[in-house]
Every structure is written in C-alpha cells, then in structure tokens.
PDB file of C-alpha atoms and ligand atoms in Angstrom:
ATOM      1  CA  UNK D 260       6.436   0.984 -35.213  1.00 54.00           C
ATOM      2  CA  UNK D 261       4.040   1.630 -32.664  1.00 60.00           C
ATOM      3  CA  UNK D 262       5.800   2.601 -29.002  1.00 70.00           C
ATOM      4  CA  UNK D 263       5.200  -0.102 -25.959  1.00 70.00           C
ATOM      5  CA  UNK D 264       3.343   3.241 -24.242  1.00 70.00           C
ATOM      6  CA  UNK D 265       1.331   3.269 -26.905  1.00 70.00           C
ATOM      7  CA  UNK D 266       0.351  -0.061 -27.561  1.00 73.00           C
ATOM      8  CA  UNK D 267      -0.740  -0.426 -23.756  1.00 83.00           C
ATOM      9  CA  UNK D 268      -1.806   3.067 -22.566  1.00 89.00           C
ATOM     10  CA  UNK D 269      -4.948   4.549 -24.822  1.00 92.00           C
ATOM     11  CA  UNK D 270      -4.692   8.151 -26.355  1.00 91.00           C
ATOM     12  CA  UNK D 271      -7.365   8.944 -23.969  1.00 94.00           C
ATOM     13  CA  UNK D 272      -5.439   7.875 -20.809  1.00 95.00           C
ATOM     14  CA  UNK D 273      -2.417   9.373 -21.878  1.00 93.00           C
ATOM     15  CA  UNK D 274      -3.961  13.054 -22.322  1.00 95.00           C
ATOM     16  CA  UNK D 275      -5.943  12.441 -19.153  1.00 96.00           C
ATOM     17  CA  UNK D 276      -2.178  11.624 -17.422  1.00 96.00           C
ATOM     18  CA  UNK D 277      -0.532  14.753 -19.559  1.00 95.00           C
ATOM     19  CA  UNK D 278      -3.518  17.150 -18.466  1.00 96.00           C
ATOM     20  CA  UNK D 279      -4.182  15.710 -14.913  1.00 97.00           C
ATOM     21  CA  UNK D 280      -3.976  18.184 -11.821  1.00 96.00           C
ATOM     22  CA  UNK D 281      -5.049  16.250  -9.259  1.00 98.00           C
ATOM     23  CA  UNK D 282      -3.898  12.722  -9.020  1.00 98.00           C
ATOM     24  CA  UNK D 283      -4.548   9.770  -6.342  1.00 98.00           C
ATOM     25  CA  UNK D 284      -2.686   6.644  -6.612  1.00 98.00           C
ATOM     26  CA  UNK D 285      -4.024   3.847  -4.491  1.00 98.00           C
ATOM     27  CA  UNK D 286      -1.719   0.693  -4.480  1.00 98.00           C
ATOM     28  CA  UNK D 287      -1.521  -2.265  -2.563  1.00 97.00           C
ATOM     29  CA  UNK D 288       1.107  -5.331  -2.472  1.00 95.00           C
ATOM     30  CA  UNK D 289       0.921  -6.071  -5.698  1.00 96.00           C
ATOM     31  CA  UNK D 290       3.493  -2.869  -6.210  1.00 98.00           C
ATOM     32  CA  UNK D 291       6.065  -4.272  -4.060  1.00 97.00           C
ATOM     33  CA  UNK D 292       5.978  -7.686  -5.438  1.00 95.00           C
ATOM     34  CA  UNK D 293       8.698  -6.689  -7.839  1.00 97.00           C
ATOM     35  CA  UNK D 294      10.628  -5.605  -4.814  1.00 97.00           C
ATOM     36  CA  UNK D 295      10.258  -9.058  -3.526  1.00 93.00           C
ATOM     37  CA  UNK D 296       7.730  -8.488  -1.055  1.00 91.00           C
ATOM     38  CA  UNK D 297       5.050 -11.394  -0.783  1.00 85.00           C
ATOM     39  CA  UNK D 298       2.110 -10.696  -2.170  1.00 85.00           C
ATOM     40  CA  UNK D 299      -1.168 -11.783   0.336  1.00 79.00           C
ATOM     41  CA  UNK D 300      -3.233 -13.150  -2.715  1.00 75.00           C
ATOM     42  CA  UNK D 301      -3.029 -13.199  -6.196  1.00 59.00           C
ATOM     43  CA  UNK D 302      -2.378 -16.205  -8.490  1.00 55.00           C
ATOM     44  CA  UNK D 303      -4.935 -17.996  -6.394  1.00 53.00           C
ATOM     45  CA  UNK D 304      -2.643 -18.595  -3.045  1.00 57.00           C
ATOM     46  CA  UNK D 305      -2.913 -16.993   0.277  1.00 63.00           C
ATOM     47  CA  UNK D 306      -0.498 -16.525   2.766  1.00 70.00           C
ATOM     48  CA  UNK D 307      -0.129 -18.760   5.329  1.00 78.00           C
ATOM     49  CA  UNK D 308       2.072 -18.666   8.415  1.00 84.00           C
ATOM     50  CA  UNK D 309       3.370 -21.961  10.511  1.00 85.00           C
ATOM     51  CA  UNK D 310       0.133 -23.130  10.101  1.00 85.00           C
ATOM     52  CA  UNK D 311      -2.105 -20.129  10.084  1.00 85.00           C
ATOM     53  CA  UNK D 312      -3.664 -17.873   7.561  1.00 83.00           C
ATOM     54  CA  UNK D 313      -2.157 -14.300   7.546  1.00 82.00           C
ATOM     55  CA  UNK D 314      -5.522 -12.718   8.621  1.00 85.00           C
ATOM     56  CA  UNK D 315      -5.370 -15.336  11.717  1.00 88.00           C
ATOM     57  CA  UNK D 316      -2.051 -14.316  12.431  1.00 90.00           C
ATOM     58  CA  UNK D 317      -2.696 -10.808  11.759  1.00 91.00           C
ATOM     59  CA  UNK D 318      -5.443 -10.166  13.861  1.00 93.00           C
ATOM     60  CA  UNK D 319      -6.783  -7.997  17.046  1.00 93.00           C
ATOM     61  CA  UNK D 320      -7.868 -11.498  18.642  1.00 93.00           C
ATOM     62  CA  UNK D 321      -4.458 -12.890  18.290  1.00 94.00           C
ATOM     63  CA  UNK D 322      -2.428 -10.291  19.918  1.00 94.00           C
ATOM     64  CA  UNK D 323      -4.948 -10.544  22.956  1.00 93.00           C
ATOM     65  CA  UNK D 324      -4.248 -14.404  22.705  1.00 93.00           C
ATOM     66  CA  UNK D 325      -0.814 -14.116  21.827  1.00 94.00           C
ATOM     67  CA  UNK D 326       1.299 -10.922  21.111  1.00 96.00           C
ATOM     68  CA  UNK D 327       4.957 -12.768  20.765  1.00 95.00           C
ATOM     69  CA  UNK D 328       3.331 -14.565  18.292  1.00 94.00           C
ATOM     70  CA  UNK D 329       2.018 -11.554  16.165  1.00 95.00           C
ATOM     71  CA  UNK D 330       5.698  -9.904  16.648  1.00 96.00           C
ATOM     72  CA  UNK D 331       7.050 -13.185  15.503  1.00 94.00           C
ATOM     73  CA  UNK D 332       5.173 -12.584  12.378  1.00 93.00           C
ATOM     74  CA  UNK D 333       5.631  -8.938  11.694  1.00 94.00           C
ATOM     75  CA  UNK D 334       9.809  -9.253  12.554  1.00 94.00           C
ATOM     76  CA  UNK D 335      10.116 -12.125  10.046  1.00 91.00           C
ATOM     77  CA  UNK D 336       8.403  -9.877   7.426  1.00 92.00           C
ATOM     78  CA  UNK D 337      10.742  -6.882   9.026  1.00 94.00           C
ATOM     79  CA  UNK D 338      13.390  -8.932   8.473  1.00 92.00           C
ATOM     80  CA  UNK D 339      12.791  -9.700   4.660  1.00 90.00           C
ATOM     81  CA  UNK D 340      12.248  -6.118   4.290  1.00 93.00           C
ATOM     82  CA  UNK D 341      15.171  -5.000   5.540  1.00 92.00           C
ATOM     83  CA  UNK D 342      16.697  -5.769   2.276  1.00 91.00           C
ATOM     84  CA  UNK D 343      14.651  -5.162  -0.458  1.00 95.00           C
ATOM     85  CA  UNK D 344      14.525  -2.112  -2.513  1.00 97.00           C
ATOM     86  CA  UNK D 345      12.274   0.435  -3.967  1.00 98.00           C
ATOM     87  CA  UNK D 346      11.051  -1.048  -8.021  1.00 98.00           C
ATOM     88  CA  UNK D 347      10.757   1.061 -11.358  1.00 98.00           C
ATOM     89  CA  UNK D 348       6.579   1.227 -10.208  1.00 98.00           C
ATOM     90  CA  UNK D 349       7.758   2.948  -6.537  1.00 98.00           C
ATOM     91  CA  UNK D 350      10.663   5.428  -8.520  1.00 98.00           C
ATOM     92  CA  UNK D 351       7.930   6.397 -11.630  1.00 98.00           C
ATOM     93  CA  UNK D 352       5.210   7.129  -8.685  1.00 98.00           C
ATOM     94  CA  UNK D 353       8.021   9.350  -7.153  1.00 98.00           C
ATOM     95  CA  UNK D 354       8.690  10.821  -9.930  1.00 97.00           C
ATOM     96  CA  UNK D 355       4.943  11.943 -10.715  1.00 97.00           C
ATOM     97  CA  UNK D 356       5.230  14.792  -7.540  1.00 96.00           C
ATOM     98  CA  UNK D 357       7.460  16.583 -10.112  1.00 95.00           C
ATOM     99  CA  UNK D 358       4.877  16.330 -12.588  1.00 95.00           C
ATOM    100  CA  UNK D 359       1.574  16.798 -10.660  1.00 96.00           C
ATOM    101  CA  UNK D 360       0.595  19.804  -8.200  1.00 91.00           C
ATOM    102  CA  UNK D 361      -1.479  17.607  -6.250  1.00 97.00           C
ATOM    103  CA  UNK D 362      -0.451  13.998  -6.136  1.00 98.00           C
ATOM    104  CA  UNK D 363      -1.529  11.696  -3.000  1.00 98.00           C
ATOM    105  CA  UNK D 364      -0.192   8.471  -2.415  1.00 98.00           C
ATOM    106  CA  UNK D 365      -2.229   6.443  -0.584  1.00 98.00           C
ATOM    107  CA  UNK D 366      -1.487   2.602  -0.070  1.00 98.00           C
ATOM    108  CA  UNK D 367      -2.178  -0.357   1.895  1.00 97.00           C
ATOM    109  CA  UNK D 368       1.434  -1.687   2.131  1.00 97.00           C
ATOM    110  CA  UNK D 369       3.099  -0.685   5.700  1.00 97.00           C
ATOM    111  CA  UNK D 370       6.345  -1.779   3.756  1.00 97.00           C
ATOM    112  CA  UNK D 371       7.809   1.797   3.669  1.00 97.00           C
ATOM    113  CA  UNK D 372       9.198   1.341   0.050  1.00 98.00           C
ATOM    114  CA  UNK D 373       7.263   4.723  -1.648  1.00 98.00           C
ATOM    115  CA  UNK D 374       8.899   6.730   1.382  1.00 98.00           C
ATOM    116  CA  UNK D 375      12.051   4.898   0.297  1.00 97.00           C
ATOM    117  CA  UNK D 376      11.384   5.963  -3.505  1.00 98.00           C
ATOM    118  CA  UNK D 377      11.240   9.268  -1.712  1.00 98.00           C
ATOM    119  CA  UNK D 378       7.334   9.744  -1.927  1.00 98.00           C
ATOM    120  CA  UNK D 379       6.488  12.151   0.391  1.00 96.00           C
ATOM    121  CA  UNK D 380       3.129  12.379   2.607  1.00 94.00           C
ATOM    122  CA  UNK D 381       2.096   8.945   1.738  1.00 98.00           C
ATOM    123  CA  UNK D 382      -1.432   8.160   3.437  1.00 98.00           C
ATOM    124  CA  UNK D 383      -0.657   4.707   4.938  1.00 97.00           C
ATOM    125  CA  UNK D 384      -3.797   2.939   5.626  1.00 97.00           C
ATOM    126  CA  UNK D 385      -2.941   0.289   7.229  1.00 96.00           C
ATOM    127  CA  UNK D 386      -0.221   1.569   9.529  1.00 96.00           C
ATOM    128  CA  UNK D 387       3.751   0.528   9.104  1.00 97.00           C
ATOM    129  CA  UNK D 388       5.437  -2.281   9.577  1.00 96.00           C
ATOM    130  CA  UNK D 389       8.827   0.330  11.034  1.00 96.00           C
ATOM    131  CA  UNK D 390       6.522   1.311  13.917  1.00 96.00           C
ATOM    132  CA  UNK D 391       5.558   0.109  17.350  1.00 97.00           C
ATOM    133  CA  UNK D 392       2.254   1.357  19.301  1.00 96.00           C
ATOM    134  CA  UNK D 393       2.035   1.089  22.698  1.00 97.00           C
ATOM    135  CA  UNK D 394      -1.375  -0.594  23.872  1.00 95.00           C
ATOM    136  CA  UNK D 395      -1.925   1.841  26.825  1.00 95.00           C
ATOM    137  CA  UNK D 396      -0.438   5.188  25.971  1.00 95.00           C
ATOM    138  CA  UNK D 397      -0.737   4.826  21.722  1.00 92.00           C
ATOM    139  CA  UNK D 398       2.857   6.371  21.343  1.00 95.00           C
ATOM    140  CA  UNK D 399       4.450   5.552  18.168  1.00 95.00           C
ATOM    141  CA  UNK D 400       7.884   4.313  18.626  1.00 96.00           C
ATOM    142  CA  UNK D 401       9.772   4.119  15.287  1.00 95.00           C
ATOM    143  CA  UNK D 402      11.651   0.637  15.080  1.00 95.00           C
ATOM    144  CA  UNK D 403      15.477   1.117  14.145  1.00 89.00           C
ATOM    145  CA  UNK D 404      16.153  -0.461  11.006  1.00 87.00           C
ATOM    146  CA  UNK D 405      19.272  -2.583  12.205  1.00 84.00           C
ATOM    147  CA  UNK D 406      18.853  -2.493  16.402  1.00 81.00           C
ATOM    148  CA  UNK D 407      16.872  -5.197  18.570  1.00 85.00           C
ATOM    149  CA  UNK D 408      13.283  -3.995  18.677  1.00 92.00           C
ATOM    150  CA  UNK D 409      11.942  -3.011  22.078  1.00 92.00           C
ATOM    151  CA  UNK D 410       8.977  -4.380  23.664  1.00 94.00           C
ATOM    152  CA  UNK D 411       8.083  -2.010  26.399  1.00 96.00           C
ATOM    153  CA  UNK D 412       6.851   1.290  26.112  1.00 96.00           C
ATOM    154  CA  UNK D 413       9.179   4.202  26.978  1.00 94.00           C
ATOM    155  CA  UNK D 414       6.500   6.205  28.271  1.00 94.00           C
ATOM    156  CA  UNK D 415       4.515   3.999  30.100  1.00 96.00           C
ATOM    157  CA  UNK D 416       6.296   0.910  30.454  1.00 96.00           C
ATOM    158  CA  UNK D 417       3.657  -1.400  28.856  1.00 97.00           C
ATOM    159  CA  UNK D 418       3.696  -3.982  25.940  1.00 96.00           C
ATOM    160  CA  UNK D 419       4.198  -2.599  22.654  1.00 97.00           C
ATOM    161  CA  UNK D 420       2.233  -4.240  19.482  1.00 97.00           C
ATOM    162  CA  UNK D 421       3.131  -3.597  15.650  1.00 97.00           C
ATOM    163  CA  UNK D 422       1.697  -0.486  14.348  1.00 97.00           C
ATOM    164  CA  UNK D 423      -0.450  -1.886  11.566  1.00 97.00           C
ATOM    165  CA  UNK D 424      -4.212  -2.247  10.602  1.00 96.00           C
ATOM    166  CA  UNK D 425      -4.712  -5.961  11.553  1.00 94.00           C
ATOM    167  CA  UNK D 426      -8.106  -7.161  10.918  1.00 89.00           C
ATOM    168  CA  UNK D 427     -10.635  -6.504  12.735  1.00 90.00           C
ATOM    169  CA  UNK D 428      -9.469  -3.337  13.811  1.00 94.00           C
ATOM    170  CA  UNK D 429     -10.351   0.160  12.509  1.00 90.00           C
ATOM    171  CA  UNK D 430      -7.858   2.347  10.564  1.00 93.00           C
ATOM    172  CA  UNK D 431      -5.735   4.761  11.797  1.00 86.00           C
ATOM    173  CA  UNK D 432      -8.099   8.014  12.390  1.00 83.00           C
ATOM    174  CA  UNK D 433      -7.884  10.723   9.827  1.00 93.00           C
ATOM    175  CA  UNK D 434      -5.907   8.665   7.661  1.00 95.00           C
ATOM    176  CA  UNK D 435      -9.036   7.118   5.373  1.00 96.00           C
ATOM    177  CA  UNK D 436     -10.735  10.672   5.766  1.00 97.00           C
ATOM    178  CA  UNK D 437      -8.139  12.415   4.023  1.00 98.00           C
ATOM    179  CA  UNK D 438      -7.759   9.608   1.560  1.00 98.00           C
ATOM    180  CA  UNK D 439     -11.684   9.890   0.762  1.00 98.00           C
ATOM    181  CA  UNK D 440     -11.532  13.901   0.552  1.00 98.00           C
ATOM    182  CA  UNK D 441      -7.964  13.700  -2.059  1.00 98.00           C
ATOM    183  CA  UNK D 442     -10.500  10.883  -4.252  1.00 98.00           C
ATOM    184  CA  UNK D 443     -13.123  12.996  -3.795  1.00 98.00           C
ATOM    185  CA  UNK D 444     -11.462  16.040  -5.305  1.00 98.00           C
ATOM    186  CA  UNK D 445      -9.106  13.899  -7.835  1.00 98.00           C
ATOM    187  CA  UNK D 446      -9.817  14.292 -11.948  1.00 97.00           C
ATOM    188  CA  UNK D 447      -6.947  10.981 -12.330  1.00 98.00           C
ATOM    189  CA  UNK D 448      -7.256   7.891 -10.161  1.00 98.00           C
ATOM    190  CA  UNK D 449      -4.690   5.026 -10.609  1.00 98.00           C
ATOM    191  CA  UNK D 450      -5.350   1.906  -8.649  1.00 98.00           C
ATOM    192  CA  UNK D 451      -2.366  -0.011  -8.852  1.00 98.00           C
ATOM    193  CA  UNK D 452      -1.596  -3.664  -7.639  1.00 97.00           C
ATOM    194  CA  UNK D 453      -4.657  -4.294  -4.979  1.00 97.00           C
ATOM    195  CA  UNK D 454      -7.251  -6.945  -5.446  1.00 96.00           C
ATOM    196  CA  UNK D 455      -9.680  -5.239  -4.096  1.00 96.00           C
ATOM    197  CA  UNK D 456     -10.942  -7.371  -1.529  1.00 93.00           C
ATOM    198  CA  UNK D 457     -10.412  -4.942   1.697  1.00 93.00           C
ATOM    199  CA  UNK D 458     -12.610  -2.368   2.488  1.00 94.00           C
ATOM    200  CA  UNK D 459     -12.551   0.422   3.522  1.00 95.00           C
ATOM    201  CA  UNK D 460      -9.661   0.827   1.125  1.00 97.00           C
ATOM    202  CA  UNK D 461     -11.451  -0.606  -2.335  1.00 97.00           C
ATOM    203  CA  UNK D 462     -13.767   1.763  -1.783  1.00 98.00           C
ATOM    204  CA  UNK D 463     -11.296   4.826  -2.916  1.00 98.00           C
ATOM    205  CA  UNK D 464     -11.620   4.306  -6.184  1.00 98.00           C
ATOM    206  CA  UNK D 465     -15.577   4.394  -6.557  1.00 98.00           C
ATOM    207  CA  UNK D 466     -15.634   7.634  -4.417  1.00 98.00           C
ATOM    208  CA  UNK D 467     -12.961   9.018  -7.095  1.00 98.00           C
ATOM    209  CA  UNK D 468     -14.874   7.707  -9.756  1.00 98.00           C
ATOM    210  CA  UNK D 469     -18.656   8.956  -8.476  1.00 98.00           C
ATOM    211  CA  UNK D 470     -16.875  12.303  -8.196  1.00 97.00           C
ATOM    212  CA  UNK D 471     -16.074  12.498 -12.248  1.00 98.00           C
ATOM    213  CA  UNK D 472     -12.433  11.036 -12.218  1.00 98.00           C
ATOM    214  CA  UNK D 473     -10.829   9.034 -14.889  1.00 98.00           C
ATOM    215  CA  UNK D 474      -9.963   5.874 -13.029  1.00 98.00           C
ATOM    216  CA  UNK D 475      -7.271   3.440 -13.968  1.00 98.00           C
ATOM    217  CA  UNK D 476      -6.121   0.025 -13.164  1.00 98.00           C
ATOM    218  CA  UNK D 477      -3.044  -1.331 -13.182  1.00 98.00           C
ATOM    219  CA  UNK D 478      -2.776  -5.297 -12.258  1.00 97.00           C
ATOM    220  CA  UNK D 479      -1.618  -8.685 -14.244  1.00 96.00           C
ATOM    221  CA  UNK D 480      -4.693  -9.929 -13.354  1.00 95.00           C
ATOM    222  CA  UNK D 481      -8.848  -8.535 -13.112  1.00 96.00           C
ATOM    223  CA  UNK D 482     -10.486  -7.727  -9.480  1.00 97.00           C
ATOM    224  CA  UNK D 483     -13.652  -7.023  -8.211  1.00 97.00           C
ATOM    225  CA  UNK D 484     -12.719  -3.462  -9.280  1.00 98.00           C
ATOM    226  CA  UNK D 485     -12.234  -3.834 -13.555  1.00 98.00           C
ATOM    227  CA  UNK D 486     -15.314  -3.479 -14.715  1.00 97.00           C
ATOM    228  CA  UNK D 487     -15.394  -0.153 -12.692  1.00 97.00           C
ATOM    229  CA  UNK D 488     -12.185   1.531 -14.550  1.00 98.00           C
ATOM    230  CA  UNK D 489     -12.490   3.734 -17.484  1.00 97.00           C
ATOM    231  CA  UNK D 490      -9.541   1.687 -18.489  1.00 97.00           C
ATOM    232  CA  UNK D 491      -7.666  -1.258 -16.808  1.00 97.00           C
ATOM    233  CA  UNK D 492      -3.786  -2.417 -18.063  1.00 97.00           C
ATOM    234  CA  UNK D 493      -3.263  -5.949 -17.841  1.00 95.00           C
ATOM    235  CA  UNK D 494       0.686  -6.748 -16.335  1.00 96.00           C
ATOM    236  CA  UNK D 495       3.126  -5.698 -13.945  1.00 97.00           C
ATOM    237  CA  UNK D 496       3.290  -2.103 -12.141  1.00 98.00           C
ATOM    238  CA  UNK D 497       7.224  -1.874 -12.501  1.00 97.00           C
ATOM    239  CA  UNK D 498       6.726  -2.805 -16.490  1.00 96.00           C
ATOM    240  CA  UNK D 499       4.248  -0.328 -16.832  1.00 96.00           C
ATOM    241  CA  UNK D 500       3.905   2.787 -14.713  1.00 97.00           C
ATOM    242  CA  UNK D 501       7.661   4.275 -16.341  1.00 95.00           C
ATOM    243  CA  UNK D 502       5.791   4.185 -19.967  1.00 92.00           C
ATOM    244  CA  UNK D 503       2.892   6.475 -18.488  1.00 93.00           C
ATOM    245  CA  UNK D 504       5.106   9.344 -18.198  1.00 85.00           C
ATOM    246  CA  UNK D 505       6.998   8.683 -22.147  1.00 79.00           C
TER     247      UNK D 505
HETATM  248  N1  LIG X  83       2.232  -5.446 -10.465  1.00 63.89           N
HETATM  249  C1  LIG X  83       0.930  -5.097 -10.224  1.00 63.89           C
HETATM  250  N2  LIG X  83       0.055  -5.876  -9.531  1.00 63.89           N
HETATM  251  C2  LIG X  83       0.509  -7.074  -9.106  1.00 63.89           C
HETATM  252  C3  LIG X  83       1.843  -7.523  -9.344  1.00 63.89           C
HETATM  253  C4  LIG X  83       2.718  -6.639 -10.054  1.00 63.89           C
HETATM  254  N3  LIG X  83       3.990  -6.956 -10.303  1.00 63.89           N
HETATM  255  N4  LIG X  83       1.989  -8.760  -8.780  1.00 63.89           N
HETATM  256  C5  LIG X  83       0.773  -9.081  -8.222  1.00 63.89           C
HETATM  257  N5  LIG X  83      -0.116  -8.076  -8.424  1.00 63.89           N
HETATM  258  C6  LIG X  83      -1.508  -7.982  -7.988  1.00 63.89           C
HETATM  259  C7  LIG X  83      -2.219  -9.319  -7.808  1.00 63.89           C
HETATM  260  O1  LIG X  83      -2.797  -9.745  -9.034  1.00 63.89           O
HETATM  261  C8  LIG X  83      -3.282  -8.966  -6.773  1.00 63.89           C
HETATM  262  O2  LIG X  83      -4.458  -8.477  -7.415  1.00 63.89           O
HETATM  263  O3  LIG X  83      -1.494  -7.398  -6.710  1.00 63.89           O
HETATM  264  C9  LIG X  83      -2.645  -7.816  -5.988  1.00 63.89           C
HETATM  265  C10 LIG X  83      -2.216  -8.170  -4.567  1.00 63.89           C
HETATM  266  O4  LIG X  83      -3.370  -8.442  -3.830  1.00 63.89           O
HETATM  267  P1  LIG X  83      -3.298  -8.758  -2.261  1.00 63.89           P
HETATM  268  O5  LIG X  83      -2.212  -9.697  -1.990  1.00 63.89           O
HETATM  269  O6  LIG X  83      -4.674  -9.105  -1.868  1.00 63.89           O
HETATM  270  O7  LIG X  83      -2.844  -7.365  -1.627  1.00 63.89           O
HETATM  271  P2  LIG X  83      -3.707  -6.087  -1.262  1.00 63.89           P
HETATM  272  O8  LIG X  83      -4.781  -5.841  -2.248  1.00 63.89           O
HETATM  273  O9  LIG X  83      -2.769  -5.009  -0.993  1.00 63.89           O
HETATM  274  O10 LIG X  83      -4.386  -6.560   0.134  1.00 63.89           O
HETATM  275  C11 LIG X  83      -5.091  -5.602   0.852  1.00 63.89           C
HETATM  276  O11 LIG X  83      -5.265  -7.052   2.732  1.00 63.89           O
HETATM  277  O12 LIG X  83      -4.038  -8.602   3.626  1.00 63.89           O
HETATM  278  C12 LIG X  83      -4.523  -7.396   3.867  1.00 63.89           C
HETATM  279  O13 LIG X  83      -3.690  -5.611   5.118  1.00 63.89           O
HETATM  280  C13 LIG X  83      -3.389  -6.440   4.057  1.00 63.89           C
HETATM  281  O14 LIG X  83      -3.010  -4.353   2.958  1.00 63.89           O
HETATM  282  C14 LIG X  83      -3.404  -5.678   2.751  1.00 63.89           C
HETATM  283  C15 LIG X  83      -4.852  -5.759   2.321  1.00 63.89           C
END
C-alpha cells in the first residue's frame, strides 16, 4: 500500500528534498490559516474591515488620514494572535534547519508564528505585527505580548505606527535583497500558502527558478504561480509539509 508521502510527493521531489543544500521557503497566510489566522484571499473572499477592504485599511494613505484607525486594525489582529499557536506546516519548516545547511525562511506573514516554531533568521517581508516604528526617528519598539501598547516614541516622543509593509509602501531595506540573493543561490524552492498576487514577493520564486532551482508549490488551490512549479501539491500546508521529510 502506497504511503500518503508517496502518493502526493513525486520520486523526483522527494530526492530533490533528500539531496537539497540550499533551501528557500517562501510562505504567505495561507500557512497560518491552520493556526487560525485569517487568510486575506483565498476561496474567493477578501477581507474586509468595518466597512473597508484590508488594503484600505492597511494603507500609507490611511495612517496619514487616520493612524488610530490603522492601530485599531492591527491590535484586533494582535489580539487574535495572541492566542494562536504554531501548526504541523510552522514545526516541519522548523524542523528542516536540522536537515538543511542553508535553509531561509522568508514569508509575508508579520504573525511571528515560524519564530514561535523556533525558525530562526526568518526574512520578514512585510514587517511584524509585535513591532512599533516610530514615524520620525524609525526605532523599532517591540510590543509586549500581554502590556498596553504605547503610542509615543521613547526616543523622540512622536506617534508610533505598526511596523508592517502596508501598501503602498516599500519593504523594509535589505530584507527583499537578501531574500532575492538566498533564491538566487537556492537548488530547492518551496512556495507555500501565498496566492501570488503581491509583488515584490511573487517574484522569489521565478528568480529561484531562472537560477536552476526545483520549485515547489504547496496550496489547496492554483495561483498565478502553478504553471511555473516543477511540481505543485494540491491541499493544506499542515497536512502536507510533515510527509516531505518521511
Ligand atoms: N495551506 C496552504 N495554503 C493555504 C491554506 C492552507 N491550509 N489555506 C489557504 N491557503 C492558500 C489560499 O489558497 C491562498 O492562495 O493561502 C493563500 C493565501 O493568500 P492571501 O490571503 O492572498 O495571502 P498572501 O499570499 O500571504 O498575501 C500576500 O498580501 O494582503 C497582503 O501583506 C499582505 O502579506 C500579505 C500579502
């Protein structure tokens, strides 16, 4: 009787995973959705907040118009995360530092759950939702898990806004350059719960793959991104990243 790893991952993909060296996994919100963390698309909805799209709400023009607003926003979603947990998909990533020499993590969530799997040196793209920036000084507050938030900076005394990517805004400097130089260099690429849709980030994988790497994606549903993939594995990160390693 043929394994659930093998039904679902090829021979091919499975060597490429046993033989890999140097490994990027991009992932997006579709690998917390297990954890319970909203996803912003997928299954054909999108995110709306009292009213307002999520990209309205999380934009550079609203927290000119309105920063309580945008904080009103990110602390509810604080607030959910507070008590959600790592999934299998967060743990089996984790657990892939032991078996690669060079694995990079690089995601668009600013949830915080692969550095609660205890994934280390995770590129966040889009900035974390446990940080503050100041919008004079750029200091980087980190925002205690269960204490009021402040809304002054320390240093300077002026307003502090979340510290995520919101749209319309560029990300944070270095991050995406590092990101492109690890796809760049990577021989595995595993694209896992993203649709795709937000650049500069669904651009990783077609630098990894233009550089020779085997690229693989991991989703319950196609994107933009499919026909790309040397392979693509149709269901749900937490389901199916453990088997990769059987
Ligand atoms: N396992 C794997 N993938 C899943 C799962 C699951 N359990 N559940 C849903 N998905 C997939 C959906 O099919 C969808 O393709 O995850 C994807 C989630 O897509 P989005 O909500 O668009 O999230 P993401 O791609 O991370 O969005 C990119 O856009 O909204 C901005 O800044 C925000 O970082 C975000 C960026």
């Amino acid at each position: 009787m043929q394994t659930a790893r093998a039904q679902l991952i090829s021979p091919e993909l499975h060597e490429r995973f046993r033989t890999a060296e140097r490994v990027v996994v991009l992932t997006g919100a579709g690998v917390s959705a297990e954890s319970g963390v909203p996803t912003f698309r997928g299954g054909g909805n999108t995110t709306v907040w009292k009213g307002m799209p999520f990209d309205v709400i999380s934009s550079a023009t609203m927290v000119q118009r309105d920063l309580p607003a945008v904080w009103e926003w990110f602390d509810y979603r604080r607030n959910l995360l507070k008590q959600l947990k790592p999934n299998a998909a967060h743990h089996a990533i984790a657990d892939w530092q032991q078996q690669f020499p060079h694995l990079t993590v690089v995601t668009q969530n600013i949830d915080g759950l692969h550095q609660a799997a205890g994934t280390n040196n995770v590129i966040e793209l889009h900035g974390s939702i446990w940080r503050s920036r100041c919008i004079d000084c750029n200091s980087r507050p980190e925002i205690p898990r269960d204490e009021r938030r402040d809304s002054l900076c320390y240093e300077c005394g002026n307003h502090l806004r979340p510290d995520v990517v919101l749209f319309g805004e560029m990300l944070p400097p270095g991050a995406f350059e590092l990101a492109v130089e690890r796809a760049a260099a990577s021989d595995l690429c595993l694209v896992v719960g993203t649709s795709a849709l937000v650049y500069p980030a669904a651009g990783l994988p077609e630098i990894a793959k233009s550089s020779g790497a085997f690229v693989c994606e991991v989703n319950p549903e196609r994107t933009p991104l499919s026909d790309l993939c040397d392979e693509v594995i149709t269901g749900k990160a937490g389901d199916l990243l453990p088997l990769f390693s059987q």
